C-alpha positions as MATLAB code, in Angstrom:
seq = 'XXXXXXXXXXXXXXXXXXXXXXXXXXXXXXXXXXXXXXXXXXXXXXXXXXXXXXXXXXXXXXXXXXXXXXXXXXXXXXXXXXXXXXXXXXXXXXXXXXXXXXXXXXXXXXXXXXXXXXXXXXXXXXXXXXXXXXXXXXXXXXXXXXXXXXXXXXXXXXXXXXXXXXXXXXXXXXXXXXXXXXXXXXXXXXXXXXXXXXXXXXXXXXXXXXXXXXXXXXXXXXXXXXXXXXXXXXXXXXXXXXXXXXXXXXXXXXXXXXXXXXXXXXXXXXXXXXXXXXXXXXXXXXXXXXXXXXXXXXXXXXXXXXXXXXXXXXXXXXXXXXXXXXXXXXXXXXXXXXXXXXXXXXXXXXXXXXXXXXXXXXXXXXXXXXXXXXXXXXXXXXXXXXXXXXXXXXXXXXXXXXXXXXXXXXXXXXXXXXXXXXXXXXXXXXXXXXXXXXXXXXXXXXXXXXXXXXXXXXXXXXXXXXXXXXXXXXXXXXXXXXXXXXXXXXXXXXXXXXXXXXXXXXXXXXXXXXXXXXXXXXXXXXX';
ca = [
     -13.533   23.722  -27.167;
     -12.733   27.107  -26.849;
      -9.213   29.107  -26.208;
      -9.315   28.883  -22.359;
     -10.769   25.688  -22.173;
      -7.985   24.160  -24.562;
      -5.174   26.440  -22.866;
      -5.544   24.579  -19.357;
      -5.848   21.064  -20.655;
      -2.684   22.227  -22.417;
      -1.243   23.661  -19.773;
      -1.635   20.572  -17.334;
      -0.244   18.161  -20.431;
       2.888   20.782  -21.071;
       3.449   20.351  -16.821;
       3.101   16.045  -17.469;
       5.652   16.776  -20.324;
       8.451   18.737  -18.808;
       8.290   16.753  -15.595;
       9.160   13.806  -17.751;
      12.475   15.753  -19.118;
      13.671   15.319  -15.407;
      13.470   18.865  -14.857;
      12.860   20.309  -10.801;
       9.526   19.941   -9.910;
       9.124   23.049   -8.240;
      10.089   25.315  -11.122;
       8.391   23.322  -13.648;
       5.188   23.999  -11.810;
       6.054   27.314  -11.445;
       7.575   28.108  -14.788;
       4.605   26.353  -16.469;
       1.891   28.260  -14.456;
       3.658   31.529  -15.257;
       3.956   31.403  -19.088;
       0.695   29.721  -19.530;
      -0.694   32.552  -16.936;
       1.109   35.347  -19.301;
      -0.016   33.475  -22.610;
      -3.686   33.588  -21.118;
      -3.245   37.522  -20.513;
      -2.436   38.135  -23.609;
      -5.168   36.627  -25.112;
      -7.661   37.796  -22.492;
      -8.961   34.958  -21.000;
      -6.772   35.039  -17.239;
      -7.119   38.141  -14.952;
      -3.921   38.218  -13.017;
      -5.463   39.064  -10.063;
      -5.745   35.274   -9.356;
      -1.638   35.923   -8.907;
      -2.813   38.163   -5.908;
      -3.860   34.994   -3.557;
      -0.008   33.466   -4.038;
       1.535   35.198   -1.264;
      -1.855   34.461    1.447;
      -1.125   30.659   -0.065;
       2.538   30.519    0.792;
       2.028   32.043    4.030;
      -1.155   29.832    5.113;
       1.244   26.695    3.983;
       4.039   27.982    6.185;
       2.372   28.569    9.064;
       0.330   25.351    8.497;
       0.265   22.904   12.384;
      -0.202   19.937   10.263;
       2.640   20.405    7.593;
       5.426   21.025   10.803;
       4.790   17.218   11.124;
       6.411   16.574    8.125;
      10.342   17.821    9.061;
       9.498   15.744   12.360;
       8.203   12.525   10.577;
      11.279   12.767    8.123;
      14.028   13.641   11.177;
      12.141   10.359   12.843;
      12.847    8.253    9.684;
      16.036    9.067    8.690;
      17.525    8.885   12.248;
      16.307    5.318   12.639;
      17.603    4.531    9.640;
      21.099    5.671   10.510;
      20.955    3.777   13.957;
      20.556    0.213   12.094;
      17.486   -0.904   13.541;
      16.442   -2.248   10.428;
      19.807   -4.345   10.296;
      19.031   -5.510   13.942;
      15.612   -6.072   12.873;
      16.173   -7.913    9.961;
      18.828  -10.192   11.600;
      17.468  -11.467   14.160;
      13.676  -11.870   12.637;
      15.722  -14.083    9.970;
      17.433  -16.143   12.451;
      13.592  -16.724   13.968;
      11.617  -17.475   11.132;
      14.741  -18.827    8.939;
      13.940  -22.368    9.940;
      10.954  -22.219    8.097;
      10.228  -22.370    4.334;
       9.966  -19.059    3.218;
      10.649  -17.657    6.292;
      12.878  -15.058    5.298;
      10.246  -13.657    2.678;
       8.002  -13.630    6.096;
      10.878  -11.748    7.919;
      11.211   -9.144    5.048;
       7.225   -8.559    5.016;
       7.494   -8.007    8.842;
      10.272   -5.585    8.854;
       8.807   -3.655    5.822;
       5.906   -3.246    8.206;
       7.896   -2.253   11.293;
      10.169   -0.164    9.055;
       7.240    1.893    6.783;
       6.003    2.754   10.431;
       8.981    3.765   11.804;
      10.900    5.916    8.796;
       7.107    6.170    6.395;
       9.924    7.017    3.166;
       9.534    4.304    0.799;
      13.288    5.147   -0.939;
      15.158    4.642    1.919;
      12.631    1.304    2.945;
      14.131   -0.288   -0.497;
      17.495    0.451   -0.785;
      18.020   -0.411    3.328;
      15.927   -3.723    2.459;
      17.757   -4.557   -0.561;
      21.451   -4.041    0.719;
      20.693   -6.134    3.611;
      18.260   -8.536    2.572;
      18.258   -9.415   -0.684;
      22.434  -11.084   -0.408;
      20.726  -13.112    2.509;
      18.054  -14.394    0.109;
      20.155  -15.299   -2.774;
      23.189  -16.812   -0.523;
      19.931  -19.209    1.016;
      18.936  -20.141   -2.053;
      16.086  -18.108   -2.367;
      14.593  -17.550   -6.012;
      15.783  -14.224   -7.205;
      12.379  -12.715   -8.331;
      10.841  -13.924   -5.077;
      12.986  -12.056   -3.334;
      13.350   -9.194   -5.508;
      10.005   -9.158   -5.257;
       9.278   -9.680   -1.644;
      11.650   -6.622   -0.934;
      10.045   -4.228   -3.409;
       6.164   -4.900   -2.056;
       7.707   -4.656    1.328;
       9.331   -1.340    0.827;
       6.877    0.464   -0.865;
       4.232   -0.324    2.693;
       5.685    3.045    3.662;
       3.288    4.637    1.490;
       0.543    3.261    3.141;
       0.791    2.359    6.896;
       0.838    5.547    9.321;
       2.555    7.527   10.263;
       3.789    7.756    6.713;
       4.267   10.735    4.781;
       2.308   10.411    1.701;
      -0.747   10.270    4.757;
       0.091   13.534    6.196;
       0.631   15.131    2.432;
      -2.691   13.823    1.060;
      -4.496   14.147    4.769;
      -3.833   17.805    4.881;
      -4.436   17.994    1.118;
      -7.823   16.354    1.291;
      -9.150   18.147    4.090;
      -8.393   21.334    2.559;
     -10.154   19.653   -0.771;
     -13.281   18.561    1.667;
     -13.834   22.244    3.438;
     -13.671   23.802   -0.066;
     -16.405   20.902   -1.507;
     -18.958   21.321    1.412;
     -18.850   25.322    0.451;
     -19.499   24.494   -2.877;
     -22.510   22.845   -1.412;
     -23.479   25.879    0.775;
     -22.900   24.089    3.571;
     -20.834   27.273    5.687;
     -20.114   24.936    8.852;
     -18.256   22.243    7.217;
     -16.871   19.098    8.575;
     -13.214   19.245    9.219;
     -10.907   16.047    7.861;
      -7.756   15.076   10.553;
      -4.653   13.669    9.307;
      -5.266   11.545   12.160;
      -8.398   10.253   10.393;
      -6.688    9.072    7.625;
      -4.017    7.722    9.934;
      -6.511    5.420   11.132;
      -8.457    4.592    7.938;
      -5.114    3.465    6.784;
      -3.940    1.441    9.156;
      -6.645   -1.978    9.068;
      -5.538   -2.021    4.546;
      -2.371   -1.737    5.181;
      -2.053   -4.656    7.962;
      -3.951   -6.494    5.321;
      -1.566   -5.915    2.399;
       1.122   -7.203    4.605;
      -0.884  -10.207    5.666;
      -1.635  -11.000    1.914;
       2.091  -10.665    1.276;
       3.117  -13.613    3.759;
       0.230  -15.318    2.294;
       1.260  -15.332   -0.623;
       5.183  -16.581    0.704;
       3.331  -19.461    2.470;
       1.495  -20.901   -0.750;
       4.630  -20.018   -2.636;
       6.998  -22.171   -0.051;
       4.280  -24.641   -0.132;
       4.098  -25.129   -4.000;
       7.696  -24.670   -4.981;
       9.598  -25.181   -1.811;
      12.792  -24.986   -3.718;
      11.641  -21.606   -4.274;
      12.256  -20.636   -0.531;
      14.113  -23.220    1.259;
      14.800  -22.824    5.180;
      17.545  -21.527    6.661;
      19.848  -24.180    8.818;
      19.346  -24.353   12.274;
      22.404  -22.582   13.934;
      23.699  -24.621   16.958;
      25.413  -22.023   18.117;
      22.399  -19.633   19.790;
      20.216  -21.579   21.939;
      16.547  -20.698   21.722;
      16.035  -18.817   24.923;
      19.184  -16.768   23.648;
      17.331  -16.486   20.418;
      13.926  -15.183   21.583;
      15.825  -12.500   24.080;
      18.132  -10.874   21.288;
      14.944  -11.015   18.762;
      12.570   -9.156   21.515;
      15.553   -6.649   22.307;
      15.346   -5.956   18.626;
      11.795   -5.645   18.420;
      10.596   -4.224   21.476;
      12.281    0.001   20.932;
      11.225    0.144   17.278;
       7.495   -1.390   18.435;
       7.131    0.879   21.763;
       7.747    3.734   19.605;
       5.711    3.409   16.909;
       2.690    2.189   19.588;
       3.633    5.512   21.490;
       2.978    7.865   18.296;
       0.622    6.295   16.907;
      -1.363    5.619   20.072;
      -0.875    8.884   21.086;
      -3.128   10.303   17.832;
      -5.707    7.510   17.765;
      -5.845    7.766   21.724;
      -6.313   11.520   21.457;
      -3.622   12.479   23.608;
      -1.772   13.937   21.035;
      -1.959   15.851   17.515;
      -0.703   14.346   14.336;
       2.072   17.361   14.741;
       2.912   16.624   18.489;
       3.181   12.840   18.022;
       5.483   13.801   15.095;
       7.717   15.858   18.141;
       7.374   12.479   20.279;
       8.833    9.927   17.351;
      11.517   12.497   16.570;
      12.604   12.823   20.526;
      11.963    8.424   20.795;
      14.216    8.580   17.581;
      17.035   10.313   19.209;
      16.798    8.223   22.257;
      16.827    5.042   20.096;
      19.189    5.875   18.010;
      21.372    7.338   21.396;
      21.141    4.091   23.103;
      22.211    1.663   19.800;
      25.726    4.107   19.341;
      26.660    3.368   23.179;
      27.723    5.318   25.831;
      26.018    7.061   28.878;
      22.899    3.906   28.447;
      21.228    5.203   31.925;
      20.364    8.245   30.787;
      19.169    7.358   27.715;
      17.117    4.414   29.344;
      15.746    6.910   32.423;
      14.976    9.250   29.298;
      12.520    6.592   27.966;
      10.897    5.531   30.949;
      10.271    9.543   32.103;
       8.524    9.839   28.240;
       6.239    6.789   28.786;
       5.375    8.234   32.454;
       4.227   11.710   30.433;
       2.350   10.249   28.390;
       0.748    7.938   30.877;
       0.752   11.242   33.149;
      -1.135   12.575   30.243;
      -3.854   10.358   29.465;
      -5.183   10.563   33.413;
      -4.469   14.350   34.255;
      -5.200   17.863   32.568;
      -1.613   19.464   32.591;
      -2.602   22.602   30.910;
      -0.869   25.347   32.752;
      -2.406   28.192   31.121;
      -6.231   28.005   32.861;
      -7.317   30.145   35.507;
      -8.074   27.517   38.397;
      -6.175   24.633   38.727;
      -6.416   22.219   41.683;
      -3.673   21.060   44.177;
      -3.978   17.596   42.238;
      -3.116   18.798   38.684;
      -0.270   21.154   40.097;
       1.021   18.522   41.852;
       1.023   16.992   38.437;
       2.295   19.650   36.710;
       5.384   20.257   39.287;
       5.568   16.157   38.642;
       5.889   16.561   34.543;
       8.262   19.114   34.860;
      10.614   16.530   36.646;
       9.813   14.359   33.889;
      10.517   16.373   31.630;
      14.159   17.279   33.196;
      14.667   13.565   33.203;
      14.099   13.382   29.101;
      16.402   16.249   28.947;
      19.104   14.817   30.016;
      18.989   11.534   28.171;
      18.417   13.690   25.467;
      21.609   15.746   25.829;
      23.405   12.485   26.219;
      22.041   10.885   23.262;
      22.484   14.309   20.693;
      25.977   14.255   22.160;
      26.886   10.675   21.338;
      25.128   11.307   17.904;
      27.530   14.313   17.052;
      30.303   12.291   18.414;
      29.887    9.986   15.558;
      28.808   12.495   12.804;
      25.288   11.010   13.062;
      23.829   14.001   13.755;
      24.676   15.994   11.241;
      23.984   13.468    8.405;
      20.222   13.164    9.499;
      20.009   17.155    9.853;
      21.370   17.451    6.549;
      18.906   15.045    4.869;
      15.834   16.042    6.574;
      16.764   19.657    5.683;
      17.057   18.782    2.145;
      14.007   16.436    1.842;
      11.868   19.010    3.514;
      13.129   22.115    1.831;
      12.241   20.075   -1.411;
       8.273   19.353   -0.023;
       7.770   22.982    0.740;
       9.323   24.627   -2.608;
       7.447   22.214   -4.609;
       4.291   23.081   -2.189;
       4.684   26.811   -3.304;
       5.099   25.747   -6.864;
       2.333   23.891   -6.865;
       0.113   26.490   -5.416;
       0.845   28.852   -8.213;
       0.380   25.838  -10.903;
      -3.089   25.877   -8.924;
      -3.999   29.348   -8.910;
      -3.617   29.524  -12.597;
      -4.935   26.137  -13.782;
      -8.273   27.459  -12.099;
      -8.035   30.925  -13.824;
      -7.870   28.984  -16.731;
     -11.045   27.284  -15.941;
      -9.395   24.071  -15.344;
     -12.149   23.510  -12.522;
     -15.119   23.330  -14.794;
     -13.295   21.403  -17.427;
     -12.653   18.562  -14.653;
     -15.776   18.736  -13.110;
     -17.365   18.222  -16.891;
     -15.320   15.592  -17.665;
     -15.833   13.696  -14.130;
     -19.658   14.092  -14.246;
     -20.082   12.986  -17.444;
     -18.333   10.023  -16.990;
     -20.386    6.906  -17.234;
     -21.457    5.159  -14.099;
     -21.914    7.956  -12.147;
     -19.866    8.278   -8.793;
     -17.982    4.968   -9.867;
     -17.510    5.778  -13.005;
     -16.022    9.507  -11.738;
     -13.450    7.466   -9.073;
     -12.425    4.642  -11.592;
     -11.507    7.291  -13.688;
      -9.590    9.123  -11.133;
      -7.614    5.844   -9.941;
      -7.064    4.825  -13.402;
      -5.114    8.812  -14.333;
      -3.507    8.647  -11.022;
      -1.821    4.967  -11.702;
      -0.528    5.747  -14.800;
       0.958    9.004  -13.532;
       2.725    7.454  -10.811;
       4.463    5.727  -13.108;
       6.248    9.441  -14.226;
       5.377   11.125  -10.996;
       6.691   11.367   -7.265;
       3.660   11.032   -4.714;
       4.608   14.071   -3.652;
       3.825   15.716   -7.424;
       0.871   13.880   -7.630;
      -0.774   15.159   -4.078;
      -0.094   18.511   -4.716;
      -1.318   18.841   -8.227;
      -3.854   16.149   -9.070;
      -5.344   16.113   -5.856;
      -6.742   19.392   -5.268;
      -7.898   19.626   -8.936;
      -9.812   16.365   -8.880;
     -10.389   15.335   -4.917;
     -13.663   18.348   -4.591;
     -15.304   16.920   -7.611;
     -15.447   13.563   -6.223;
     -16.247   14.823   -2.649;
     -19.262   16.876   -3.614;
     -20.380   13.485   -4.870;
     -20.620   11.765   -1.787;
     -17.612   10.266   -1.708;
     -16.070    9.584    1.783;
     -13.436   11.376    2.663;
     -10.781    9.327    4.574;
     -12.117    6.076    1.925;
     -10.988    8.231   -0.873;
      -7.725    9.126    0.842;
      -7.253    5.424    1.319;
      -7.957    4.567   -2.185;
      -5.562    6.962   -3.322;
      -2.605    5.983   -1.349;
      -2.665    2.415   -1.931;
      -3.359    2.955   -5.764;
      -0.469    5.052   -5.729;
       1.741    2.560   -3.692;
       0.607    0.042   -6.426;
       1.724    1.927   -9.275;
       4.895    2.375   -7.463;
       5.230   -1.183   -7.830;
       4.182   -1.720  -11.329;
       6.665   -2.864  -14.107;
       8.117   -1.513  -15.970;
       7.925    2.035  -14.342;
       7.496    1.705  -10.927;
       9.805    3.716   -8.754;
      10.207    0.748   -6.020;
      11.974   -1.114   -8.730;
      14.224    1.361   -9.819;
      15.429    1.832   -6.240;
      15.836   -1.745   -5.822;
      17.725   -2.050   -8.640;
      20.161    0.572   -7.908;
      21.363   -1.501   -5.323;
      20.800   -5.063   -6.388;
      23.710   -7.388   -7.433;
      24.732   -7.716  -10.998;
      23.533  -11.877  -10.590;
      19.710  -10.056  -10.392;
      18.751   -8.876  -13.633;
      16.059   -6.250  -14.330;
      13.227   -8.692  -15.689;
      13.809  -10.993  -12.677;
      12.938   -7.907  -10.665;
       9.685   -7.260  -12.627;
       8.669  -10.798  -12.857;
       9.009  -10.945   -9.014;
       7.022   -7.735   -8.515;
       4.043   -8.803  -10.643;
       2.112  -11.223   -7.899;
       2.765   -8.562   -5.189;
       0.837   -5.855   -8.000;
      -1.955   -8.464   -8.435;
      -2.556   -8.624   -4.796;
      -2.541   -5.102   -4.102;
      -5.061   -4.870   -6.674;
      -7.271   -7.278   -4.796;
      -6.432   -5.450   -1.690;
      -8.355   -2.116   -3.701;
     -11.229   -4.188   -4.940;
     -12.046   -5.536   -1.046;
     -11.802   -1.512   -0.148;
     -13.597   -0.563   -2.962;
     -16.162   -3.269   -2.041;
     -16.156   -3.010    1.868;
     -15.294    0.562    2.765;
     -15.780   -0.324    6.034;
     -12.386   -1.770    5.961;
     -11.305    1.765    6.062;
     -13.847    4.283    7.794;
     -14.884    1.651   10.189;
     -11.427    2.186   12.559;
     -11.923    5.964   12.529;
     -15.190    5.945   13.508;
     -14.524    4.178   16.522;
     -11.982    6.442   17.607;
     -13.079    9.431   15.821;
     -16.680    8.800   15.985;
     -17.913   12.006   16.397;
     -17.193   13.351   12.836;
     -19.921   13.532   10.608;
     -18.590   12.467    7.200;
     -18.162    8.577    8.894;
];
């Protein structure tokens, strides 16, 4: 192995290393890629002119459609996480499936669900989960690593149902990753990769992992019913009452995650623009739970669902050079729609500074977002360098020569990518292992939006995995002292085993994920 060969395996372990000291991502990346870039200089095997690209990177990442999704996605999270849905949620889904064995490990899987499509940021998922689940569990009777572990697996389905975050990271990551490999193969019209792809490639595994988690709760309750008793009946709320305060629960969280996500899959809207739709159905949600000036808020949502309906049926573009008396009637009609979400709007941001709201969930998404774009730029100059190193050819030498071919190649991805989720944030991972590794594998046939799949669940696994996994960190930061740590892992080991078996059916049916896209999506080529 010669000097630049052993300088960027070094440089990419020294990166691993420092990360692990706790240090900012961002300016490890940075720092790294600068000294090893300087120590490559001076012994003449990196020509700084690779530096030179940095500033079109940071500008083409700036000014990227698909990235202004994320501030949107996270403003869309963290406000329905302020506006205790999930409290509302989780209430009265326990008070409906409580009379069952096990039915409040069935009420956390189903919330996790609603919740990862609702907020897609596994942290907050947890610790919202854990502070108002897991006291319900134990005061039932509920075995503690049950439902330590029902909590954790539930939590960490942010990762993979849409829209999540780690989706629109990896999506945009990937299909810059998949242009770049069909070049490679001198083929100069490439297919393009949609975050809404992925979206839908994710969405039939991770329905699946949830349906293996209450599975799993219903052979549990049904061998050790102790395990999971059932709630007693409460005489108090008759069962009409019941059913109405569970559906008024239910039926805002579900008609806005139906209206974003069926908005991309439908092709009414961008990944980016559905984004704009959950963060304005966020507002109005969380407007209408803090009280005060309802009607608005309630004439608000019913003017959004007409647009969109409006929409699907009519061509509102304004900026064409005929348009008929039918679509400017149209037009003239979404503009009074439009007026109508205003106001509820202005009612709802009002309420929300009213109660300082507002300014926590600015505050948070600024800071969360801020921290995904400086670790973007730092990982674009970590990337620059690492292939003026020659870190490309040493990966795609070590990849090829892998045994088993194509398999061998992934395995070998999915194996280096669990172990370093157990040190690394997803959003670490995406932006440095990804790019270096995700070309390789798609200039060997490997399908796109199956890869992206792959990758996100394997990463939501190793989340999950004693004793490293982040999930269980978060869960016991806010756990009661009566839970102890090995109670946590013991609970979190079945829920590990079965999303391993939920990789080995994608691995064996891909289908599973590129059969959904292709049915909405059907006209791109790589399905």
């Amino acid at each position: 192995m010669d000097l630049r060969e052993s300088l960027d395996v070094l440089m990419f372990v020294a990166a691993c290393a420092v990360l692990l000291t706790g240090f900012p991502v961002a300016f490890t990346l940075a720092g790294i890629a600068l000294a090893f870039g300087l120590i490559g200089m001076a012994f003449g095997v990196f020509d700084f002119g690779f530096m030179a690209a940095l500033p079109q990177r940071i500008y083409g990442n700036m000014t990227n459609d698909v990235l202004i999704a994320v501030p949107l996605f996270v403003f869309m999270g963290t406000m329905l996480e302020r506006s205790k849905v999930a409290e509302e949620l989780l209430e009265n889904m326990g008070r409906l499936f409580g009379r069952l064995r096990g039915g409040l490990g069935f009420s956390v899987s189903i919330v996790g669900a609603l919740l990862a499509a609702s907020t897609g940021i596994v942290g907050a998922t947890v610790v919202t989960m854990g502070l108002l689940a897991l006291p319900t569990m134990l005061r039932r009777g509920y075995d503690p690593s049950l439902a330590a572990g029902s909590i954790a697996a539930a939590g960490t389905l942010g990762q993979i149902i849409p829209p999540s975050i780690v989706l629109v990271l990896l999506g945009d990551t990937l299909a810059n990753s998949y242009q770049k490999a069909q070049l490679e193969q001198g083929i100069f019209s490439p297919e393009t990769l949609s975050v809404g792809d992925l979206f839908a490639g994710a969405l039939l595994p991770g329905l699946m992992l949830v349906v293996f988690y209450i599975l799993y709760q219903v052979f549990r309750a049904a061998l050790d019913p102790k395990s999971s008793p059932a709630m007693p009946v409460d005489e108090t709320i008759s069962t009409a009452e019941l059913y109405r305060s569970t559906l008024r629960a239910l039926v805002p969280p579900i008609a806005l995650i139906v209206a974003v996500m069926g908005s991309i899959l439908g092709g009414i809207a961008t990944p980016t623009e559905a984004a704009a739709l959950g963060a304005v159905g966020a507002i109005l949600l969380a407007g209408e739970r803090a009280g005060g000036m309802k009607r608005a808020v309630h004439l608000a949502a019913l003017c959004l669902i007409a647009l969109l309906a409006l929409t699907s049926v009519m061509d509102l573009r304004t900026a064409r050079s005929e348009i008929s008396g039918t679509d400017m009637a149209g037009i003239w009609f979404a503009y009074l729609l439009c007026a109508g979400v205003f106001a509820g709007l202005a009612a709802s941001v009002y309420r929300l500074w009213q109660n300082g709201v507002l300014a926590e969930v600015s505050q948070s998404t600024a800071r969360i977002t801020s921290m995904v774009f400086v670790i973007l730029i730092g990982a674009a100059l970590f990337s620059l360098v690492f292939r003026g190193l020659g870190g490309d050819e040493t990966v795609h030498e070590f990849l090829t020569s892998m045994p088993g071919g194509t398999f061998g190649a992934v395995l070998t991805v999915m194996l280096i990518m669990f172990v370093l989720g157990f040190f690394l944030d997803f959003i670490e991972i995406i932006f440095v292992v990804v790019p270096i590794v995700a070309p390789i594998l798609l200039m060997m046939d490997v399908n796109p939006v199956w890869l992206g799949v792959m990758m996100a669940i394997n990463l939501q696994t190793s989340f999950l995995t004693p004793p490293f996994g982040f999930a269980l960190f978060y869960l016991r930061g806010v756990a009661p002292e009566s839970v102890t740590t090995m109670q946590i892992y013991r609970g979190a080991i079945p829920f590990v085993l079965l999303q391993l078996l939920a990789l080995a059916a994608i691995a064996s049916f891909p289908a599973l994920a590129t059969w959904l896209p292709r049915v909405f999506f059907g006209g791109s080529g790589f399905l």
